[in-house]
Coordinates of C-alpha atoms in Angstrom, one line a residue:
Chain G
X113 CA 226.2 -7.6 35.3
X114 CA 223.6 -8.0 37.7
X115 CA 222.3 -4.8 39.8
X116 CA 220.2 -7.1 42.2
X117 CA 220.3 -10.8 42.2
X118 CA 218.6 -13.2 44.9
X119 CA 219.6 -17.1 44.8
X120 CA 217.3 -19.6 46.4
X121 CA 215.8 -16.8 48.7
X122 CA 213.3 -18.6 51.5
X123 CA 211.6 -17.1 54.3
X124 CA 208.9 -18.5 56.9
X125 CA 207.0 -17.0 59.3
X126 CA 205.9 -19.3 62.3
X127 CA 207.3 -22.6 60.6
X128 CA 204.8 -21.7 57.2
X129 CA 207.4 -21.2 54.3
X130 CA 206.4 -17.9 52.3
X131 CA 209.3 -17.8 50.2
X132 CA 210.4 -21.4 49.2
X133 CA 213.6 -20.9 47.5
X134 CA 212.7 -17.6 45.0
X135 CA 215.7 -16.9 42.1
X136 CA 215.6 -12.9 40.9
X137 CA 217.7 -11.0 38.8
X138 CA 217.7 -7.3 38.1
X139 CA 219.8 -5.3 35.6
X140 CA 220.3 -1.5 35.3
X141 CA 217.4 0.1 33.4
X142 CA 215.1 -2.6 33.9
X143 CA 211.4 -2.6 34.9
X144 CA 210.7 -6.1 36.6
X145 CA 206.9 -6.9 36.7
X146 CA 206.2 -8.6 39.5
X147 CA 202.7 -10.5 39.2
X148 CA 200.9 -13.6 41.3
X149 CA 197.8 -14.5 43.2
X150 CA 197.6 -13.1 47.1
X151 CA 199.8 -14.8 49.4
X152 CA 202.2 -16.1 46.6
X153 CA 205.1 -14.5 48.3
X154 CA 205.2 -11.2 46.1
X155 CA 205.3 -8.0 49.3
X156 CA 207.6 -10.6 51.3
X157 CA 210.1 -10.9 47.9
X158 CA 210.2 -7.0 47.8
X159 CA 210.5 -6.9 51.6
X160 CA 213.5 -9.3 51.9
X161 CA 215.0 -7.2 48.6
X162 CA 214.5 -4.3 50.9
X163 CA 216.4 -5.1 53.8
X164 CA 212.9 -4.7 55.7
X165 CA 213.7 -8.7 56.7
X166 CA 216.2 -10.8 56.5
X167 CA 216.2 -14.1 54.1
X168 CA 215.9 -17.5 56.0
X169 CA 218.3 -18.7 53.7
X170 CA 219.7 -17.8 50.2
X171 CA 222.5 -15.0 49.1
X172 CA 221.1 -11.8 48.0
X173 CA 223.9 -9.7 46.1
X174 CA 223.7 -6.2 45.1
X175 CA 226.2 -4.8 42.9
X176 CA 228.0 -8.2 43.0
X177 CA 228.7 -7.2 46.5
X178 CA 226.7 -9.4 49.7
X179 CA 224.3 -7.0 50.7
X180 CA 224.8 -7.5 54.4
X181 CA 228.1 -6.1 53.2
X182 CA 226.4 -2.6 53.1
X183 CA 225.5 -0.2 55.8
X184 CA 221.9 0.4 56.3
X185 CA 222.8 3.7 54.8
X186 CA 224.4 3.0 52.0
X187 CA 222.0 0.2 51.0
X188 CA 219.2 3.1 51.5
X189 CA 220.9 5.5 49.1
X190 CA 220.6 2.2 46.5
X191 CA 217.3 1.0 47.3
X192 CA 214.1 2.8 47.9
X193 CA 211.1 0.3 48.9
X194 CA 207.2 1.1 48.9
X195 CA 205.5 -0.5 50.9
X196 CA 201.7 -1.7 49.8
X197 CA 199.9 0.4 53.1
X198 CA 201.8 3.5 54.3
X199 CA 200.6 4.1 57.7
X200 CA 201.8 7.9 58.6
X201 CA 201.9 8.2 62.4
X202 CA 201.6 12.0 62.2
X203 CA 199.5 14.8 60.0
X204 CA 202.7 16.0 58.5
X205 CA 202.3 18.1 55.2
X206 CA 202.9 16.4 51.7
X207 CA 206.4 18.6 51.2
X208 CA 207.9 17.8 54.4
X209 CA 206.5 14.0 54.2
X210 CA 208.2 13.9 50.3
X211 CA 211.3 15.7 51.9
X212 CA 212.5 13.0 54.8
X213 CA 213.0 10.5 51.3
X214 CA 216.0 12.8 51.1
X215 CA 217.1 11.4 54.8
X216 CA 219.7 8.4 53.6
X217 CA 221.5 11.3 52.0
X218 CA 221.8 13.7 54.7
X219 CA 224.1 13.4 57.8
X220 CA 222.6 14.0 61.0
X221 CA 223.0 17.6 61.7
X222 CA 222.9 18.3 57.9
X223 CA 219.8 20.5 56.3
X224 CA 218.3 20.0 53.2
X225 CA 220.4 22.2 50.4
X226 CA 219.4 23.8 47.2
X227 CA 219.9 19.9 45.2
X228 CA 218.2 18.1 47.7
X229 CA 215.1 21.3 47.5
X230 CA 215.5 20.7 43.6
X231 CA 214.7 17.1 43.1
X232 CA 212.2 17.6 45.6
X233 CA 210.3 20.2 43.6
X234 CA 210.7 17.8 40.5
X235 CA 209.5 15.1 41.6
X236 CA 206.0 16.7 43.6
X237 CA 205.5 18.0 40.1
X238 CA 205.9 14.8 38.1
X239 CA 204.2 12.9 40.7
X240 CA 201.1 15.7 40.6
X241 CA 201.3 16.8 43.9
X242 CA 201.7 20.8 43.5
X243 CA 198.2 21.3 44.8
X244 CA 198.3 19.4 47.6
X245 CA 201.9 20.2 48.8
X246 CA 200.9 21.9 52.2
X247 CA 197.9 19.6 53.2
X248 CA 198.4 17.4 55.6
X249 CA 198.7 13.9 54.6
X250 CA 195.8 12.3 56.3
X251 CA 193.4 15.3 54.5
X252 CA 194.3 13.7 51.1
X253 CA 192.3 10.9 49.2
X254 CA 193.5 7.8 48.6
X255 CA 195.0 8.6 45.3
X256 CA 196.8 11.2 46.8
X257 CA 198.4 9.4 49.8
X258 CA 199.4 6.8 47.3
X259 CA 201.1 9.1 44.8
X260 CA 202.9 11.4 48.1
X261 CA 204.7 8.5 49.7
X262 CA 205.4 7.4 46.2
X263 CA 207.1 11.0 45.7
X264 CA 208.9 10.2 48.8
X265 CA 210.6 6.7 47.6
X266 CA 211.8 8.8 44.5
X267 CA 213.2 11.3 45.6
X268 CA 216.2 9.5 46.9
X269 CA 216.6 8.9 43.5
X270 CA 217.5 5.1 44.1
X271 CA 219.1 2.8 41.7
X272 CA 216.8 0.2 42.2
X273 CA 212.8 1.3 43.3
X274 CA 210.8 -1.4 44.9
X275 CA 207.2 -0.7 44.7
X276 CA 204.5 -2.9 46.7
X277 CA 200.8 -2.1 44.5
X278 CA 202.0 1.5 43.5
X279 CA 198.6 2.4 41.4
X280 CA 196.3 0.2 43.2
X281 CA 194.6 3.4 44.9
X282 CA 194.5 5.2 42.0
X283 CA 192.2 6.2 39.1
X284 CA 192.9 5.3 35.0
X285 CA 194.8 8.3 34.5
X286 CA 196.7 8.6 37.5
X287 CA 197.7 4.5 37.0
X288 CA 199.4 5.4 33.5
X289 CA 201.0 8.1 35.2
X290 CA 202.6 6.7 37.5
X291 CA 203.8 3.6 35.6
X292 CA 204.8 6.2 33.1
X293 CA 207.1 7.8 35.6
X294 CA 208.5 4.2 36.6
X295 CA 209.0 3.9 33.1
X296 CA 211.0 7.2 33.0
X297 CA 213.0 5.8 35.9
X298 CA 213.9 3.0 34.3
X299 CA 214.9 4.9 31.0
X300 CA 217.3 6.9 33.3
X301 CA 219.2 3.9 33.9
X302 CA 217.6 3.0 37.0
X303 CA 215.8 -0.2 37.9
X304 CA 212.7 -0.9 39.1
X305 CA 210.6 -4.0 40.4
X306 CA 206.7 -3.2 40.4
X307 CA 204.3 -5.5 42.2
X308 CA 200.9 -5.2 40.2
X309 CA 197.7 -7.0 40.0
X310 CA 196.6 -5.4 36.7
X311 CA 197.7 -8.2 34.2
X312 CA 197.2 -6.0 31.2
X313 CA 199.0 -2.9 33.3
X314 CA 201.6 -5.1 34.0
X315 CA 202.1 -6.2 30.1
X316 CA 201.7 -2.9 29.2
X317 CA 205.3 -1.6 31.0
X318 CA 206.8 -4.3 31.8
X319 CA 209.2 -6.3 29.5
X320 CA 210.1 -8.8 32.0
X321 CA 207.4 -10.7 34.5
X322 CA 207.9 -13.0 36.8
X323 CA 205.0 -14.8 37.9
X324 CA 205.1 -16.5 41.6
X325 CA 202.8 -19.2 43.2
X326 CA 202.7 -20.6 46.3
X327 CA 206.0 -19.1 47.3
X328 CA 208.0 -20.0 44.0
X329 CA 208.7 -18.6 40.5
X330 CA 205.7 -20.2 38.3
X331 CA 207.3 -18.3 35.1
X332 CA 209.4 -15.8 33.5
X333 CA 209.4 -13.7 31.0
X334 CA 207.6 -11.2 28.5
X335 CA 204.1 -11.0 29.1
X336 CA 203.7 -13.6 26.3
X337 CA 205.4 -16.0 27.5
X338 CA 204.5 -15.6 30.9
X339 CA 200.5 -14.6 30.6
X340 CA 199.6 -18.1 29.1
X341 CA 196.6 -19.5 29.7
X342 CA 197.8 -22.7 31.7
X343 CA 199.7 -20.7 33.8
X344 CA 196.6 -17.8 34.6
X345 CA 194.9 -21.5 35.3
X346 CA 197.7 -22.6 37.4
X347 CA 198.1 -19.7 39.5
X348 CA 195.1 -17.9 39.9
X349 CA 192.3 -20.4 39.0
X350 CA 190.7 -18.4 36.4
X351 CA 189.7 -18.6 33.2
X352 CA 190.9 -15.4 30.8
X353 CA 189.7 -13.9 27.8
X354 CA 192.5 -13.2 25.5
X355 CA 191.6 -10.2 23.3
X356 CA 191.3 -10.2 19.4
X357 CA 190.6 -7.8 17.0
X358 CA 191.9 -4.2 16.5
X359 CA 194.3 -3.6 19.0
X360 CA 197.8 -2.5 20.1
X361 CA 198.5 -5.3 21.8
X362 CA 196.7 -8.4 23.5
X363 CA 195.2 -7.5 26.1
X364 CA 193.3 -10.1 28.6
X365 CA 190.3 -9.9 30.7
X366 CA 189.8 -11.9 33.9
X367 CA 186.6 -14.0 32.4
X368 CA 185.6 -16.9 34.8
X369 CA 186.6 -18.3 37.9
X370 CA 187.9 -21.7 38.0
X371 CA 186.4 -24.2 40.4
X372 CA 189.0 -26.5 42.0
Chain I
X851 CA 212.8 27.4 54.6
X852 CA 209.7 28.8 55.8
X853 CA 209.4 26.1 58.1
X854 CA 213.3 27.1 59.4
X855 CA 212.5 30.4 60.2
X856 CA 209.3 29.5 61.8
X857 CA 211.9 26.5 63.9
X858 CA 214.0 29.3 65.0
X859 CA 211.1 31.9 66.4
X860 CA 209.7 28.9 68.2
X861 CA 213.2 28.6 69.7
X862 CA 213.8 32.0 70.4
X863 CA 210.1 32.4 72.2
X864 CA 210.9 29.7 74.2
X865 CA 214.3 30.9 75.3
X866 CA 213.0 34.2 76.1
X867 CA 210.8 33.1 78.4
X868 CA 212.8 30.7 80.1
X869 CA 215.0 33.5 80.8
X870 CA 212.3 36.0 82.0
X871 CA 210.9 33.5 84.2
X872 CA 213.9 31.9 85.5
X873 CA 214.9 35.6 87.2
X874 CA 211.5 35.8 88.0
X875 CA 211.7 32.7 90.1
X876 CA 215.4 33.7 91.8
X877 CA 213.2 36.2 93.6
X878 CA 210.1 34.3 94.6
X879 CA 210.0 32.5 97.8
X880 CA 209.3 32.3 101.2
X881 CA 212.0 35.0 101.7
X882 CA 212.2 37.9 99.7
X883 CA 215.5 39.1 98.7
X884 CA 216.5 42.1 96.6
X885 CA 218.2 40.5 93.9
X886 CA 221.1 43.1 94.2
X887 CA 222.3 42.6 97.3
X888 CA 221.7 38.9 96.5
X889 CA 223.8 39.1 94.0
X890 CA 226.6 41.5 95.2
X891 CA 226.9 39.2 98.2
X892 CA 227.2 36.4 96.1
X893 CA 229.8 37.8 93.5
X894 CA 231.8 39.4 96.7
X895 CA 232.8 35.4 98.3
X896 CA 229.4 36.2 100.4
X897 CA 228.8 36.1 104.1
X898 CA 225.4 37.6 103.9
X899 CA 222.2 35.8 104.0
X900 CA 220.8 37.1 100.7
X901 CA 223.9 35.5 98.8
X902 CA 223.9 31.9 100.4
X903 CA 220.3 32.1 99.8
X904 CA 220.6 33.0 96.0
X905 CA 223.5 30.3 95.3
X906 CA 222.7 27.5 97.7
X907 CA 218.5 27.3 97.1
X908 CA 217.5 29.5 94.7
X909 CA 219.8 29.4 91.9
X910 CA 220.0 25.1 92.5
X911 CA 215.8 25.2 92.6
X912 CA 215.6 27.0 89.3
X913 CA 218.2 25.4 87.7
X914 CA 216.9 21.8 88.5
X915 CA 213.6 22.6 87.9
X916 CA 214.8 23.7 83.9
X917 CA 216.6 20.8 83.7
X918 CA 214.3 18.1 85.1
X919 CA 211.3 19.7 83.1
X920 CA 213.6 19.5 80.0
X921 CA 214.5 16.1 80.5
X922 CA 210.9 15.0 81.2
X923 CA 209.9 16.7 78.2
X924 CA 212.7 15.6 75.5
X925 CA 212.2 12.1 76.4
X926 CA 207.7 12.6 76.4
X927 CA 209.4 13.2 72.4
X928 CA 211.1 10.7 72.3
X929 CA 209.2 7.9 73.2
X930 CA 205.9 9.4 71.8
X931 CA 208.0 9.6 68.1
X932 CA 209.8 6.1 68.9
X933 CA 206.5 4.2 69.4
X934 CA 204.7 6.2 67.1
X935 CA 202.2 7.2 69.4
X936 CA 200.7 10.2 70.6
X937 CA 199.8 9.0 74.0
X938 CA 203.5 7.4 75.2
X939 CA 204.5 9.3 78.4
X940 CA 208.5 9.2 79.5
X941 CA 207.6 6.9 82.1
X942 CA 206.5 3.9 79.5
X943 CA 209.6 1.9 79.8
X944 CA 209.6 1.8 83.5
X945 CA 211.7 5.0 84.2
X946 CA 209.8 6.3 86.6
X947 CA 207.7 3.7 88.4
X948 CA 211.7 1.8 88.3
X949 CA 212.8 5.2 90.3
X950 CA 210.3 5.8 92.6
X951 CA 210.6 2.0 93.9
X952 CA 214.6 2.5 94.1
X953 CA 213.8 5.6 96.3
X954 CA 211.3 4.5 98.2
X955 CA 213.6 1.4 99.3
X956 CA 215.7 3.6 100.6
X957 CA 213.6 5.6 102.4
X958 CA 211.9 2.0 103.5
X959 CA 215.1 1.0 105.2
X960 CA 216.2 4.4 105.9
X961 CA 219.7 4.5 104.3
X962 CA 217.7 7.8 102.8
X963 CA 218.7 9.1 106.2
X964 CA 222.4 7.6 106.8
X965 CA 223.9 9.1 103.9
X966 CA 222.8 12.0 101.4
X967 CA 223.0 10.3 98.1
X968 CA 221.1 7.2 98.8
X969 CA 217.9 8.4 97.9
X970 CA 218.8 9.9 94.2
X971 CA 221.0 6.6 93.6
X972 CA 217.9 4.1 94.8
X973 CA 216.4 5.9 92.1
X974 CA 219.0 5.5 89.4
X975 CA 219.5 2.2 90.0
X976 CA 215.7 1.4 90.0
X977 CA 215.1 3.2 86.5
X978 CA 218.0 1.4 85.2
X979 CA 216.7 -2.0 86.4
X980 CA 212.7 -1.2 85.6
X981 CA 214.3 -0.2 82.2
X982 CA 216.3 -2.7 81.2
X983 CA 213.1 -5.3 82.6
X984 CA 210.6 -4.1 80.0
X985 CA 213.5 -4.2 77.3
X986 CA 214.5 -7.5 77.8
X987 CA 210.6 -9.0 78.5
X988 CA 210.0 -7.3 75.3
X989 CA 212.6 -8.9 73.5
X990 CA 215.3 -7.5 70.9
X991 CA 212.9 -7.4 67.6
X992 CA 210.2 -6.4 69.9
X993 CA 207.6 -4.1 68.0
X994 CA 205.9 -1.0 68.9
X995 CA 202.9 -2.9 70.8
X996 CA 204.9 -5.6 72.9
X997 CA 207.5 -2.6 74.2
X998 CA 203.9 -0.9 75.2
X999 CA 202.4 -3.8 76.8
X1000 CA 205.7 -4.9 78.1
X1001 CA 206.4 -1.4 80.1
X1002 CA 202.7 -1.7 80.7
X1003 CA 203.2 -4.8 83.0
X1004 CA 206.3 -3.9 84.7
X1005 CA 205.2 0.1 85.7
X1006 CA 202.3 -2.2 87.6
X1007 CA 204.4 -4.6 89.1
X1008 CA 206.5 -1.5 90.2
X1009 CA 204.3 0.5 91.4
X1010 CA 202.4 -2.6 93.3
X1011 CA 205.9 -3.2 95.1
X1012 CA 206.0 0.7 95.9
X1013 CA 202.3 -0.1 97.3
X1014 CA 203.6 -3.1 99.0
X1015 CA 206.0 -1.1 100.7
X1016 CA 204.1 2.0 102.2
X1017 CA 201.9 -1.5 103.1
X1018 CA 204.4 -2.4 105.2
X1019 CA 206.2 0.7 106.1
X1020 CA 207.1 0.4 110.2
X1021 CA 205.6 4.0 111.2
X1022 CA 203.2 6.4 110.4
X1023 CA 206.1 8.8 109.7
X1024 CA 207.9 6.9 107.1
X1025 CA 204.8 5.8 105.1
X1026 CA 204.4 9.9 105.7
X1027 CA 207.7 10.5 104.3
X1028 CA 207.3 7.6 101.5
X1029 CA 204.1 9.4 100.4
X1030 CA 205.2 13.1 100.6
X1031 CA 208.5 12.2 98.2
X1032 CA 206.0 10.3 95.6
X1033 CA 204.2 13.3 95.4
X1034 CA 206.9 15.4 93.7
X1035 CA 208.3 18.3 94.7
X1036 CA 211.3 20.7 94.4
X1037 CA 211.1 22.8 97.9
X1038 CA 214.3 21.1 99.0
X1039 CA 216.6 21.3 96.4
X1040 CA 219.8 22.4 97.2
X1041 CA 222.9 22.7 95.2
X1042 CA 223.7 18.7 96.1
X1043 CA 220.5 17.5 94.3
X1044 CA 221.8 19.8 91.2
X1045 CA 225.1 17.7 90.9
X1046 CA 223.3 14.7 91.5
X1047 CA 220.7 15.5 88.8
X1048 CA 223.4 16.5 86.4
X1049 CA 225.7 13.7 85.1
X1050 CA 222.8 11.1 84.2
X1051 CA 220.7 14.1 82.6
X1052 CA 223.5 15.2 80.1
X1053 CA 224.5 12.0 79.3
X1054 CA 220.8 10.9 78.3
X1055 CA 220.8 14.2 76.4
X1056 CA 224.0 13.1 74.3
X1057 CA 222.7 9.8 73.3
X1058 CA 219.4 11.2 72.1
X1059 CA 221.3 13.9 70.6
X1060 CA 222.1 12.5 67.2
X1061 CA 218.6 10.2 67.0
X1062 CA 216.0 13.1 65.4
X1063 CA 216.9 12.0 61.8
X1064 CA 216.0 7.8 62.9
X1065 CA 213.0 9.4 64.7
X1066 CA 211.8 10.7 61.6
X1067 CA 212.1 7.7 59.4
X1068 CA 210.1 6.2 61.9
X1069 CA 207.0 8.4 60.4
X1070 CA 206.5 5.8 58.2
X1071 CA 206.6 2.5 59.9
X1072 CA 209.1 -0.1 61.2
X1073 CA 209.9 -1.6 58.1
X1074 CA 209.7 1.6 56.0
X1075 CA 212.0 2.9 58.2
X1076 CA 214.8 -0.1 58.2
X1077 CA 214.6 0.3 54.5
X1078 CA 215.4 4.2 54.6
X1079 CA 218.7 3.0 56.9
X1080 CA 217.4 3.4 60.5
X1081 CA 218.8 0.7 62.6
X1082 CA 216.0 0.1 64.8
X1083 CA 217.7 -2.4 67.6
X1084 CA 220.1 -0.4 68.0
X1085 CA 218.0 2.7 68.1
X1086 CA 215.9 1.2 70.6
X1087 CA 218.4 0.0 72.6
X1088 CA 220.2 3.4 73.2
X1089 CA 217.1 5.6 73.8
X1090 CA 215.9 3.1 76.0
X1091 CA 219.0 3.9 77.8
X1092 CA 219.0 7.3 77.6
X1093 CA 215.5 8.2 79.1
X1094 CA 216.2 5.7 81.9
X1095 CA 219.4 8.1 82.5
X1096 CA 218.0 11.4 81.9
X1097 CA 214.3 10.3 83.4
X1098 CA 216.1 8.3 86.8
X1099 CA 218.0 10.9 87.2
X1100 CA 215.2 13.9 87.5
X1101 CA 213.0 11.5 89.4
X1102 CA 215.2 10.3 91.8
X1103 CA 216.1 14.1 92.7
X1104 CA 212.3 15.6 92.4
X1105 CA 210.2 13.0 92.8
X1106 CA 207.0 11.7 90.8
X1107 CA 206.0 14.6 88.2
X1108 CA 203.3 13.4 85.9
X1109 CA 202.1 14.6 82.7
X1110 CA 204.8 17.6 81.6
X1111 CA 206.2 14.3 79.3
X1112 CA 203.5 14.1 78.4
X1113 CA 201.4 17.1 77.8
X1114 CA 204.8 19.1 76.1
X1115 CA 205.5 17.9 73.3
X1116 CA 202.0 17.5 72.3
X1117 CA 201.0 20.4 72.8
X1118 CA 204.3 21.9 70.6
X1119 CA 204.1 19.5 67.9
X1120 CA 201.8 21.3 65.8
X1121 CA 204.0 24.2 65.8
X1122 CA 206.9 22.1 64.6
X1123 CA 205.1 20.7 61.4
X1124 CA 204.8 17.2 63.5
X1125 CA 208.3 16.6 62.5
X1126 CA 209.6 14.3 65.3
X1127 CA 213.3 15.5 64.8
X1128 CA 212.5 19.3 65.2
X1129 CA 210.2 18.3 68.0
X1130 CA 213.4 17.3 70.3
X1131 CA 214.4 20.8 71.5
X1132 CA 211.4 22.9 71.8
X1133 CA 209.8 19.7 73.8
X1134 CA 213.3 19.8 76.6
X1135 CA 212.6 23.9 76.3
X1136 CA 208.8 23.8 77.4
X1137 CA 209.3 21.0 80.1
X1138 CA 211.9 23.1 81.7
X1139 CA 209.5 25.8 81.2
X1140 CA 206.3 24.6 82.6
X1141 CA 208.1 22.8 85.6
X1142 CA 209.5 26.0 86.5
X1143 CA 206.5 27.7 86.2
X1144 CA 204.5 25.5 88.2
X1145 CA 207.3 25.6 90.7
X1146 CA 206.7 29.1 91.5
X1147 CA 202.7 28.7 91.1
X1148 CA 203.7 26.4 94.1
X1149 CA 205.7 29.2 96.0
X1150 CA 203.0 32.0 95.3
X1151 CA 200.2 29.4 96.2
X1152 CA 199.1 30.3 99.9
X1153 CA 199.2 26.7 101.6
X1154 CA 200.0 25.8 105.2
X1155 CA 203.6 24.2 104.0
X1156 CA 203.7 23.7 99.8
X1157 CA 201.9 22.2 97.9
X1158 CA 203.9 19.5 95.8
X1159 CA 204.7 20.6 92.9
X1160 CA 203.9 17.3 91.2
X1161 CA 200.3 17.4 92.4
X1162 CA 199.9 20.7 90.5
X1163 CA 201.3 19.5 87.6
X1164 CA 199.2 16.4 87.5
X1165 CA 195.9 18.8 88.7
X1166 CA 196.5 21.2 85.5
X1167 CA 197.9 18.5 83.1
X1168 CA 195.1 16.1 83.3
X1169 CA 192.1 17.8 82.4
X1170 CA 194.7 20.2 80.0
X1171 CA 195.1 16.9 78.3
X1172 CA 191.7 15.7 78.3
X1173 CA 191.0 18.8 76.9
X1174 CA 193.6 18.3 74.0
X1175 CA 192.3 14.8 73.4
X1176 CA 188.3 15.7 72.8
X1177 CA 190.0 18.8 70.4
X1178 CA 191.9 15.9 68.8
X1179 CA 188.7 14.3 68.3
X1180 CA 186.9 17.0 66.9
X1181 CA 189.9 17.7 64.4
X1182 CA 189.8 14.3 63.3
X1183 CA 193.1 13.3 64.7

């Protein structure tokens, strides 16, 4: 059974269609890579799945039930959403900020217990934030901030993690760390939908890719099915240089802008 | 764990200061009263002048200062957290200016002198109507910026109406009465005012009570907060009504008292690790403490008549606020 499933999802902004009938499915333990050019509707799709916005049309089910039958708190315990840009209103310490990610599991006056503290500590360690746990969020570098907000999403132990470009501010080592962390989350039986712009990273870590273009699905499948020259030419208007020679997996380098 | 200890220490310190200041407040006034005699008279079902001053004037004045100040501090913390903006004040949703307009209307038409509860009732109605207007203008799913802009517009219009009434006032005496009321004072408080203040204040506080966690979630922005389980339209409706009730009650009884709602949460925020839910109770306590201190200050100042407490809070609050902004700029916030 699909954990999350959306049919013919539509969303418009000022009569401008952003999503124009997108189907999406996600099964348990799966990491789905969402790729596509700027403005293709990737972030909108993620916000819609997260419940941050509501679809104009279409059907969205979670665990086989319409998503509207879940209370916002029930949904928040299952789905965590990591937006592309995080505007943190107050200069809170990293630890405190990450701890707020447990709120969906806490009652109004309930303090975090030993179990909550254990998860918070573990996730802070996994995201390589131990040295920064007492630092105010606003004094961190872009990459450290990106890891802190990822940690906030991960401490809620979501069945589904929706991450919008979680690695775009990270150095190559931390990019691999974060992608490995997301893979581990999937190995533990949870699922991830991750928006990526780095096609090689997407091909490397995601067994299934979904290429969005102008609010519709252009291609879906494994890297070899999706990242074809034809698809990339249509979606990005670029020519790719596909690696030959000794390499563990083929990699693709954006090579030339096509004029059209 | 450490955070919880720091929080407890802060609450105990504020609580201790409030008790000391309240005792001081009972002793200070134009008439010196021996507290022991006064207490004795009050408990003995009193007829004595000291007992009357204590139970009918000093105790109500002290409690009103604490309650009204607490509402100002609490609602300031609520609005700043809700709008994610440290410059938001409880008056932003229109409750303060609405209360002023309602109260001034009762003064203008002489209703206030006909019937004791006219002025505070007018204030409450004004506060609710102004807040409702801001809410309806901004729309059900309005974002923060729209709410702030609608608030600014309604405040400006409401204050323009107050000015119009001042302008049209039938006699210099009426102008003076309105103007003096607007300055904000606790001088003529009796137990009547306490009973007028209490219901709206407690109702407002109770509505705010369990919303701390949703305010915490708003730290991450509105969309992320929604994804984490916050129900924002409901939260906004609830908090708007709560602020209208609490601030409307306070302003209706005391007149306009500025800057407490703005400065107190701002001052305490670093001490609670910037976490909105932990800011609520300390802000209420700090607001009560500050208004009580200001009121004691007013009673001690040698002046002909009494300087109005609203003047003092603004006179000290504004430069202090400026100082805070300059400090903040230096530390890069």
